[in-house]
Short mmCIF file of C-alpha atoms and ligand atoms in Angstrom, two decimals:
data_model
loop_
_atom_site.label_atom_id
_atom_site.label_comp_id
_atom_site.label_asym_id
_atom_site.label_seq_id
_atom_site.Cartn_x
_atom_site.Cartn_y
_atom_site.Cartn_z
CA MET A 1 113.27 124.67 111.30
CA PHE A 2 112.59 120.93 111.32
CA ASN A 3 109.79 119.68 109.10
CA LYS A 4 110.02 116.07 110.23
CA ILE A 5 111.41 114.30 113.31
CA LEU A 6 112.00 110.57 113.79
CA ILE A 7 111.38 109.28 117.29
CA ALA A 8 113.85 106.52 118.17
CA ASN A 9 111.85 105.15 121.07
CA ARG A 10 108.58 103.47 122.08
CA GLY A 11 105.94 103.61 124.81
CA GLU A 12 104.73 106.68 126.63
CA ILE A 13 107.81 108.81 125.89
CA ALA A 14 107.45 108.23 122.13
CA VAL A 15 103.79 109.30 122.39
CA ARG A 16 104.78 112.32 124.51
CA ILE A 17 107.29 113.42 121.84
CA ILE A 18 104.84 112.84 118.96
CA ARG A 19 102.32 115.11 120.70
CA ALA A 20 104.88 117.90 121.18
CA CYS A 21 105.88 117.68 117.51
CA ARG A 22 102.26 117.79 116.38
CA GLU A 23 101.63 120.91 118.46
CA LEU A 24 104.67 122.50 116.78
CA GLY A 25 103.46 121.52 113.28
CA ILE A 26 106.36 119.08 112.83
CA ARG A 27 105.67 115.78 111.06
CA THR A 28 106.64 112.59 112.93
CA VAL A 29 108.11 109.21 112.06
CA ALA A 30 107.70 106.33 114.49
CA VAL A 31 110.02 103.33 114.39
CA TYR A 32 108.66 100.09 115.80
CA SER A 33 109.67 96.49 116.39
CA GLU A 34 107.59 93.52 115.27
CA ALA A 35 106.25 93.34 118.87
CA ASP A 36 105.05 96.96 118.60
CA LYS A 37 103.01 96.70 115.40
CA ASP A 38 99.86 97.69 117.37
CA ALA A 39 101.58 100.04 119.80
CA LEU A 40 100.16 103.52 120.32
CA HIS A 41 103.27 105.34 119.09
CA THR A 42 103.12 103.30 115.87
CA GLN A 43 99.52 104.38 115.34
CA LEU A 44 99.83 108.04 116.36
CA ALA A 45 102.83 109.10 114.27
CA ASP A 46 102.34 110.45 110.75
CA GLU A 47 104.51 107.62 109.40
CA ALA A 48 105.74 104.38 110.94
CA ILE A 49 108.57 102.10 109.90
CA CYS A 50 109.22 98.60 111.17
CA ILE A 51 112.91 98.30 112.11
CA GLY A 52 113.17 94.67 113.18
CA PRO A 53 112.29 91.94 115.70
CA ALA A 54 111.12 92.42 119.28
CA ASN A 55 114.62 92.04 120.75
CA SER A 56 115.84 95.63 121.31
CA LYS A 57 119.32 94.83 120.01
CA GLU A 58 117.82 94.15 116.61
CA SER A 59 115.39 97.10 116.61
CA TYR A 60 115.41 100.04 119.06
CA LEU A 61 119.15 99.63 119.67
CA ASN A 62 120.06 98.99 116.05
CA MET A 63 121.77 102.21 114.91
CA GLU A 64 122.03 101.36 111.21
CA ARG A 65 118.33 100.53 110.92
CA ILE A 66 117.28 103.70 112.69
CA ILE A 67 119.59 105.85 110.56
CA SER A 68 118.25 104.12 107.42
CA ALA A 69 114.66 104.82 108.48
CA THR A 70 115.60 108.48 109.00
CA ILE A 71 117.16 108.78 105.55
CA ILE A 72 114.32 106.93 103.79
CA THR A 73 111.64 109.13 105.38
CA LYS A 74 113.72 112.32 104.93
CA ALA A 75 113.45 113.20 108.63
CA GLU A 76 115.93 115.94 109.58
CA ALA A 77 116.27 115.09 113.25
CA ILE A 78 116.08 112.20 115.72
CA HIS A 79 114.64 112.46 119.20
CA PRO A 80 116.05 109.55 121.25
CA GLY A 81 113.78 109.86 124.33
CA PHE A 82 115.36 108.08 127.32
CA GLY A 83 117.01 104.67 127.55
CA PHE A 84 117.85 102.84 124.29
CA LEU A 85 120.27 105.03 122.24
CA SER A 86 119.73 108.27 124.18
CA GLU A 87 123.18 108.23 125.81
CA ASN A 88 125.09 106.37 123.13
CA SER A 89 127.86 108.62 121.83
CA LYS A 90 128.55 106.32 118.86
CA PHE A 91 124.99 106.86 117.71
CA VAL A 92 125.35 110.63 118.07
CA GLU A 93 128.53 110.50 115.96
CA LEU A 94 126.70 108.45 113.35
CA CYS A 95 123.91 111.05 113.23
CA GLU A 96 126.50 113.83 112.83
CA LYS A 97 128.17 111.92 109.95
CA CYS A 98 124.81 111.45 108.21
CA ASN A 99 123.88 115.11 108.68
CA ILE A 100 120.97 114.25 110.96
CA ALA A 101 120.35 116.48 113.98
CA PHE A 102 120.46 114.52 117.25
CA ILE A 103 118.11 116.16 119.77
CA GLY A 104 120.50 116.08 122.71
CA PRO A 105 124.08 117.00 123.56
CA SER A 106 127.21 116.24 121.50
CA ALA A 107 128.98 112.86 121.49
CA ASP A 108 131.90 114.44 123.34
CA ILE A 109 129.76 115.64 126.26
CA ILE A 110 127.96 112.28 126.52
CA ASN A 111 131.34 110.57 126.75
CA ARG A 112 132.71 112.96 129.34
CA MET A 113 129.66 112.72 131.61
CA GLY A 114 129.20 108.97 131.05
CA ASN A 115 132.62 108.42 132.60
CA LYS A 116 131.72 109.09 136.25
CA SER A 117 135.24 109.47 137.60
CA GLU A 118 136.08 111.91 134.78
CA ALA A 119 132.84 113.81 135.45
CA ARG A 120 133.88 114.04 139.10
CA ARG A 121 137.26 115.49 138.15
CA THR A 122 135.64 118.00 135.75
CA MET A 123 133.25 119.16 138.49
CA ILE A 124 136.04 119.53 141.06
CA GLU A 125 137.89 121.76 138.58
CA ALA A 126 134.71 123.80 137.99
CA GLY A 127 134.34 124.40 141.73
CA VAL A 128 131.24 122.21 142.05
CA PRO A 129 131.09 120.42 145.41
CA VAL A 130 131.51 116.66 145.05
CA THR A 131 131.39 113.99 147.76
CA PRO A 132 134.77 113.74 149.52
CA GLY A 133 136.70 111.01 147.75
CA THR A 134 139.29 110.07 145.18
CA LYS A 135 140.21 112.63 142.53
CA GLU A 136 141.90 110.07 140.29
CA PRO A 137 140.57 106.66 139.17
CA VAL A 138 141.48 103.58 141.23
CA TYR A 139 142.23 100.21 139.61
CA ASP A 140 143.22 97.93 142.48
CA ALA A 141 142.07 97.13 146.03
CA ALA A 142 145.41 97.91 147.73
CA THR A 143 145.54 101.47 146.36
CA GLY A 144 141.83 101.92 147.07
CA LYS A 145 142.23 100.80 150.67
CA LYS A 146 144.91 103.47 151.34
CA PHE A 147 142.44 106.17 150.25
CA ALA A 148 139.57 104.61 152.22
CA ASP A 149 141.66 104.28 155.41
CA ALA A 150 142.64 107.95 155.13
CA MET A 151 139.03 109.01 154.42
CA GLY A 152 137.52 106.98 157.25
CA TYR A 153 134.67 104.48 157.00
CA PRO A 154 132.00 103.94 155.76
CA VAL A 155 133.00 104.51 152.15
CA ILE A 156 131.30 103.63 148.89
CA VAL A 157 133.16 102.04 145.98
CA LYS A 158 131.71 102.97 142.58
CA ALA A 159 132.33 101.91 139.01
CA SER A 160 133.27 104.76 136.70
CA SER A 161 130.98 103.35 134.00
CA GLY A 162 128.28 102.56 136.56
CA GLY A 163 124.88 103.96 137.32
CA GLY A 164 121.74 102.50 138.77
CA GLY A 165 123.71 100.85 141.53
CA LYS A 166 125.67 98.43 139.35
CA GLY A 167 129.31 98.04 140.35
CA MET A 168 128.67 99.82 143.64
CA ARG A 169 129.48 98.58 147.19
CA ILE A 170 129.24 100.20 150.59
CA VAL A 171 132.21 99.33 152.83
CA GLU A 172 131.71 99.67 156.57
CA SER A 173 135.20 98.76 157.84
CA PRO A 174 138.82 98.26 156.67
CA GLN A 175 138.45 94.46 157.06
CA GLU A 176 135.70 94.37 154.43
CA PHE A 177 137.40 96.67 151.94
CA GLU A 178 139.30 94.27 149.72
CA THR A 179 136.41 91.82 149.17
CA ASN A 180 133.90 94.57 148.47
CA PHE A 181 136.20 96.46 146.14
CA ASN A 182 136.92 93.31 144.14
CA THR A 183 133.23 92.37 143.93
CA ALA A 184 132.27 95.84 142.69
CA GLN A 185 135.11 95.85 140.18
CA ARG A 186 134.22 92.38 138.89
CA GLU A 187 130.61 93.51 138.44
CA SER A 188 131.84 96.52 136.49
CA VAL A 189 134.12 94.46 134.25
CA ASN A 190 131.25 92.07 133.51
CA ALA A 191 128.62 94.75 132.89
CA PHE A 192 130.67 97.52 131.25
CA ALA A 193 134.03 95.92 130.35
CA ASP A 194 135.65 98.64 132.46
CA ASP A 195 137.74 98.18 135.65
CA THR A 196 137.91 101.90 136.46
CA MET A 197 136.68 102.56 140.00
CA TYR A 198 136.48 105.53 142.38
CA ILE A 199 135.83 105.83 146.08
CA GLU A 200 133.68 108.28 148.02
CA LYS A 201 132.82 108.90 151.64
CA TYR A 202 129.43 107.22 152.20
CA ILE A 203 126.68 109.75 152.90
CA GLN A 204 124.17 108.28 155.40
CA SER A 205 120.48 108.48 154.45
CA PRO A 206 120.76 111.22 151.82
CA ARG A 207 118.03 112.65 149.64
CA HIS A 208 118.37 112.27 145.88
CA ILE A 209 117.88 115.79 144.54
CA GLU A 210 118.27 116.57 140.85
CA PHE A 211 118.21 119.90 139.05
CA GLN A 212 116.78 120.24 135.55
CA ILE A 213 118.79 122.48 133.28
CA LEU A 214 118.34 123.76 129.73
CA ALA A 215 121.21 125.06 127.61
CA ASP A 216 121.01 126.46 124.08
CA LYS A 217 123.67 126.87 121.36
CA HIS A 218 124.07 130.56 122.28
CA GLY A 219 125.53 130.02 125.74
CA ASN A 220 122.27 130.56 127.63
CA VAL A 221 121.88 128.13 130.54
CA VAL A 222 118.97 128.10 132.99
CA HIS A 223 117.81 125.78 135.76
CA LEU A 224 114.20 124.79 136.31
CA GLY A 225 114.41 123.96 139.98
CA GLU A 226 114.75 120.54 141.54
CA ARG A 227 113.05 117.17 141.73
CA ASP A 228 113.18 115.08 144.90
CA CYS A 229 113.58 111.47 143.73
CA SER A 230 114.33 109.92 147.11
CA ILE A 231 111.50 107.37 146.86
CA GLN A 232 113.32 104.54 145.09
CA ARG A 233 113.35 100.75 145.14
CA LYS A 234 116.55 99.00 144.09
CA HIS A 235 117.77 102.17 142.36
CA GLN A 236 114.54 102.48 140.39
CA LYS A 237 112.62 105.68 141.09
CA VAL A 238 109.05 105.11 142.25
CA ILE A 239 107.77 108.61 143.10
CA GLU A 240 109.25 111.98 142.14
CA GLU A 241 108.16 115.44 143.19
CA SER A 242 108.94 119.11 142.72
CA PRO A 243 109.77 121.17 144.69
CA SER A 244 111.58 119.25 147.48
CA VAL A 245 110.46 119.93 151.06
CA ALA A 246 114.15 119.87 152.03
CA ILE A 247 115.01 122.91 149.92
CA ASN A 248 114.20 126.53 150.69
CA GLN A 249 114.51 129.47 148.29
CA GLU A 250 118.05 130.22 149.40
CA LEU A 251 119.31 126.65 148.95
CA ARG A 252 117.43 126.35 145.63
CA LYS A 253 119.27 129.40 144.36
CA LYS A 254 122.63 128.07 145.54
CA MET A 255 122.13 124.54 144.14
CA GLY A 256 120.54 125.88 140.95
CA GLU A 257 123.49 128.19 140.33
CA THR A 258 125.83 125.27 140.98
CA ALA A 259 123.93 123.15 138.44
CA VAL A 260 124.20 125.95 135.87
CA ARG A 261 127.93 126.27 136.60
CA ALA A 262 128.34 122.50 136.13
CA ALA A 263 126.57 122.65 132.75
CA LYS A 264 128.61 125.66 131.63
CA ALA A 265 131.86 123.97 132.67
CA VAL A 266 131.35 121.28 130.03
CA GLY A 267 129.78 123.56 127.39
CA TYR A 268 126.55 121.61 127.75
CA GLU A 269 123.79 121.84 125.16
CA ASN A 270 120.12 120.72 125.30
CA ALA A 271 118.18 119.41 128.35
CA GLY A 272 120.16 117.80 131.14
CA THR A 273 119.96 116.86 134.80
CA ILE A 274 122.50 117.38 137.55
CA GLU A 275 122.07 114.82 140.33
CA PHE A 276 123.04 115.74 143.87
CA LEU A 277 123.05 113.97 147.19
CA LEU A 278 121.70 116.19 149.96
CA ASP A 279 122.70 115.16 153.48
CA LYS A 280 120.83 115.81 156.73
CA SER A 281 122.86 118.92 157.51
CA GLY A 282 121.91 120.53 154.18
CA GLU A 283 125.29 119.94 152.49
CA PHE A 284 124.97 118.90 148.84
CA TYR A 285 127.31 116.98 146.57
CA PHE A 286 127.40 116.46 142.81
CA MET A 287 126.79 112.80 141.96
CA GLU A 288 126.17 112.42 138.20
CA MET A 289 124.92 114.29 135.17
CA ASN A 290 122.22 112.74 132.98
CA THR A 291 122.51 113.87 129.37
CA ARG A 292 118.94 113.08 128.31
CA ILE A 293 115.32 113.96 128.98
CA GLN A 294 114.22 111.95 132.02
CA VAL A 295 111.17 109.88 132.89
CA GLU A 296 110.23 112.34 135.64
CA HIS A 297 110.43 115.53 133.49
CA PRO A 298 106.63 116.12 133.75
CA VAL A 299 106.80 117.24 137.41
CA THR A 300 109.13 120.05 136.34
CA GLU A 301 106.79 120.91 133.46
CA MET A 302 103.84 121.12 135.85
CA VAL A 303 105.52 123.54 138.29
CA THR A 304 107.24 125.72 135.67
CA GLY A 305 104.61 125.67 132.92
CA LEU A 306 107.33 124.92 130.34
CA ASP A 307 107.30 122.12 127.75
CA LEU A 308 110.71 120.47 128.00
CA ILE A 309 110.38 118.47 124.77
CA LYS A 310 109.52 121.64 122.84
CA GLU A 311 112.51 123.37 124.42
CA GLN A 312 114.74 120.46 123.37
CA ILE A 313 113.54 120.80 119.79
CA ARG A 314 114.01 124.59 119.82
CA ILE A 315 117.57 124.14 121.07
CA ALA A 316 118.40 121.55 118.40
CA GLU A 317 116.99 123.92 115.77
CA GLY A 318 119.50 126.53 116.94
CA LEU A 319 116.94 128.85 118.51
CA GLU A 320 117.45 130.56 121.85
CA LEU A 321 115.69 129.26 124.96
CA SER A 322 112.13 130.61 125.19
CA VAL A 323 112.84 131.87 128.74
CA THR A 324 115.52 133.51 130.86
CA GLN A 325 116.25 132.56 134.50
CA ASN A 326 114.15 135.51 135.70
CA ASP A 327 111.08 134.22 133.83
CA ILE A 328 111.22 130.87 135.61
CA GLU A 329 109.10 130.43 138.68
CA VAL A 330 108.31 127.23 140.59
CA ARG A 331 104.56 127.38 141.21
CA GLY A 332 102.70 124.97 143.52
CA HIS A 333 103.67 121.32 143.88
CA ALA A 334 103.76 118.37 141.46
CA ILE A 335 104.06 114.63 142.16
CA GLU A 336 104.56 111.73 139.77
CA CYS A 337 103.81 108.07 140.50
CA ARG A 338 105.25 105.50 138.10
CA ILE A 339 102.75 102.74 137.37
CA ASN A 340 104.39 99.45 136.41
CA ALA A 341 102.91 96.17 135.16
CA GLU A 342 104.42 94.12 137.98
CA ASN A 343 103.40 92.15 141.04
CA PRO A 344 104.57 93.67 144.36
CA GLU A 345 103.52 90.43 146.11
CA LYS A 346 105.91 88.42 143.96
CA ASN A 347 109.05 90.49 144.38
CA PHE A 348 107.78 93.02 141.81
CA MET A 349 108.03 90.48 139.02
CA PRO A 350 107.05 92.03 135.66
CA CYS A 351 103.54 91.09 134.56
CA PRO A 352 103.01 91.52 130.82
CA GLY A 353 99.63 90.66 129.28
CA VAL A 354 96.49 92.15 127.75
CA ILE A 355 94.85 95.29 129.16
CA ARG A 356 91.22 94.25 129.71
CA ASP A 357 89.73 97.37 131.22
CA ILE A 358 91.13 100.81 131.69
CA HIS A 359 89.95 104.05 133.25
CA PHE A 360 92.17 107.10 133.37
CA PRO A 361 91.11 109.79 135.87
CA GLY A 362 91.15 113.43 134.82
CA GLY A 363 90.37 116.82 136.28
CA ASN A 364 92.17 119.98 137.24
CA GLY A 365 95.93 119.47 137.53
CA VAL A 366 95.86 115.80 136.52
CA ARG A 367 98.10 114.45 133.77
CA ILE A 368 98.52 110.88 132.62
CA ASP A 369 101.34 109.98 130.25
CA SER A 370 100.78 106.50 128.90
CA ALA A 371 100.74 104.41 125.73
CA ILE A 372 98.33 101.68 126.83
CA TYR A 373 94.70 101.28 125.74
CA ASN A 374 91.86 98.78 126.04
CA GLY A 375 92.85 95.49 124.41
CA TYR A 376 96.53 96.48 124.18
CA ARG A 377 98.97 93.63 124.74
CA ILE A 378 101.99 94.66 126.83
CA PRO A 379 104.96 92.81 125.30
CA PRO A 380 107.25 90.99 127.77
CA THR A 381 110.33 92.38 126.01
CA TYR A 382 110.54 95.95 127.31
CA ASP A 383 110.36 98.05 130.48
CA SER A 384 107.39 97.38 132.75
CA MET A 385 106.47 101.07 133.25
CA ILE A 386 103.10 101.50 131.53
CA CYS A 387 101.82 104.77 132.86
CA LYS A 388 102.91 107.92 134.68
CA VAL A 389 100.36 109.67 136.87
CA ILE A 390 101.25 113.30 137.52
CA VAL A 391 99.30 115.76 139.66
CA HIS A 392 99.74 119.47 140.32
CA ASP A 393 98.20 121.56 143.08
CA LYS A 394 98.86 124.66 145.15
CA ASP A 395 100.94 122.96 147.84
CA ARG A 396 102.34 119.53 148.77
CA THR A 397 99.43 118.43 150.99
CA SER A 398 96.90 119.33 148.28
CA ALA A 399 98.98 117.48 145.67
CA ILE A 400 99.18 114.39 147.91
CA ASN A 401 95.41 114.48 148.47
CA LYS A 402 94.87 114.82 144.74
CA MET A 403 97.19 111.89 144.01
CA GLN A 404 95.28 109.79 146.55
CA SER A 405 92.01 110.61 144.76
CA VAL A 406 93.49 109.92 141.32
CA LEU A 407 95.10 106.58 142.29
CA GLY A 408 91.83 105.56 143.93
CA GLU A 409 89.98 106.17 140.67
CA LEU A 410 92.62 104.71 138.31
CA VAL A 411 91.66 101.32 136.84
CA ILE A 412 94.08 99.11 134.91
CA ASP A 413 92.70 95.55 134.71
CA GLY A 414 94.12 92.49 132.99
CA VAL A 415 97.64 92.75 134.39
CA ASP A 416 99.04 93.13 137.91
CA THR A 417 100.23 96.63 138.74
CA ASN A 418 101.85 98.56 141.59
CA ILE A 419 98.87 100.96 141.92
CA ASP A 420 98.00 99.71 145.44
CA PHE A 421 101.66 99.96 146.50
CA GLN A 422 101.76 103.56 145.24
CA PHE A 423 98.48 104.28 147.06
CA ASP A 424 100.03 102.97 150.27
CA ILE A 425 103.13 105.16 149.97
CA ILE A 426 101.02 108.25 149.24
CA GLY A 427 99.11 107.56 152.49
CA ASN A 428 102.26 106.80 154.52
CA GLU A 429 102.67 109.11 157.50
CA ARG A 430 106.40 109.64 157.00
CA PHE A 431 105.87 110.38 153.30
CA ARG A 432 103.14 112.88 154.14
CA LYS A 433 105.47 114.67 156.56
CA GLY A 434 108.15 114.82 153.88
CA ASP A 435 110.40 112.71 156.10
CA ILE A 436 111.98 110.85 153.19
CA ASN A 437 115.42 109.72 152.06
CA THR A 438 116.80 107.14 149.64
CA HIS A 439 116.21 104.33 152.18
CA PHE A 440 112.50 105.14 152.68
CA ILE A 441 111.07 102.10 150.87
CA HIS A 442 113.61 99.78 152.47
CA ASP A 443 112.91 101.16 155.94
CA GLU A 444 109.09 101.31 155.67
CA TYR A 445 108.41 98.17 153.62
CA GLY A 446 111.51 96.04 154.11
CA LEU A 447 112.10 96.04 150.36
C1 MV4 V 501 125.99 107.43 147.11
C2 MV4 V 501 125.23 107.29 148.28
C3 MV4 V 501 125.78 107.72 149.46
N1 MV4 V 501 127.03 108.26 149.49
N2 MV4 V 501 127.23 108.00 147.20
C4 MV4 V 501 123.01 105.13 144.13
C5 MV4 V 501 123.08 104.96 142.65
C6 MV4 V 501 124.13 105.87 142.15
N3 MV4 V 501 123.55 106.83 141.28
C7 MV4 V 501 124.73 106.49 143.36
N4 MV4 V 501 123.99 106.06 144.52
C8 MV4 V 501 124.33 106.46 145.78
N5 MV4 V 501 125.54 107.05 145.92
C9 MV4 V 501 127.72 108.39 148.35
N6 MV4 V 501 128.93 108.95 148.40
C10 MV4 V 501 123.95 106.72 148.17
C11 MV4 V 501 123.51 106.28 146.92
C12 MV4 V 501 122.20 105.69 146.89
C13 MV4 V 501 121.93 104.46 147.50
C14 MV4 V 501 122.90 103.71 148.13
C15 MV4 V 501 122.60 102.50 148.74
C16 MV4 V 501 121.30 102.01 148.72
C17 MV4 V 501 120.30 102.73 148.09
C18 MV4 V 501 120.60 103.95 147.48
C19 MV4 V 501 119.59 104.65 146.84
C20 MV4 V 501 119.88 105.84 146.24
C21 MV4 V 501 121.18 106.37 146.27
#
């Protein structure tokens, strides 16, 4: 078993991982940039090593420095968290070469799922429903248009290396195809140095539903139910919840089994997420697989009672999952609101600065994952998410009421935040009815 784990991340997720390790009796190594000398993860870990300047490229994204820190401190494993190097197959290969356990899937699986058009092909072969569209990659507008004309409009052009909306264009009519295809492809070449595109039928007003899965080295794969992540702004999730009001027990079983089949088809290992689009008629389509722990994992932890970080560590240690599918039950309802240091009045511009006063609510079924404290200076260099508020209660209405109470009590002074915006959504009539889809924020707030 691991005696010491290095956490190749910062912020609340680094703190979250340190806590899990401590509960398991595993020693922890934090790595930090010069901007994070006073950060909570730097203070909470058993050891901390400075790995370079604020700029992520020279610190949290610098593979050699992180590997060196691991070797120097004799850590046996690296937990990458999310973002940074978590989906970098070169880094995973480097870990393998240095005999360091990477807490996540193999380099090969990261590569195969990171290539979205290849992932699509793999899922088609595994009998997983995907959005109607091209089976093979498309490299030029003329070829793409033939497929789109046959499919019927609207279609959506996507970059194979894409994600988060980059290199993606909706095309409403044949006249607009060529321009939109070329724009999306140019964006992809600039962002990912990859001109590989694919085309799908555009699903109108879908829900974003994702299934959490766990897979160990012994061939055991389970799903932990779904998260509804339809409340997004510019492809950034704002609120996530589990379960989804759009999914009944029968559909959960069907989609969950599909997610497990998808994971088995690629010989997946560790924690992963299968993203689906769910349309109004209840049809679901595979969209992408995320090969990392996700920001919103706490809502799944609240409804299943499992600790996903501990399960990830168990899996990397070669142990079997602590549960079978029959042991897993989705109990009650959990909601997460992401609190960002940003100004919703000024186009959600990030607002770094010093935390002058802070009050975190508590109580039954309330969880706050954060790495900020009184007097802490939020550096301008990194993500603006400073806090995740998660609540759990017996049903959705009770969880919404609890979130309303918690957000009303939450105080973060010194920087602008989106707390009031979150409070507004939680009180929104359509949200309360569960009448949500990926366009909710656009439709309700014009954003
Ligand atoms: C779609 C879609 C509808 N139909 N694909 C968004 C990011 C990337 N992960 C895939 N995304 C989508 N893919 C098909 N075939 C809708 C989205 C989508 C979206 C699209 C336009 C504006 C906002 C959106 C928010 C979430 C998802």
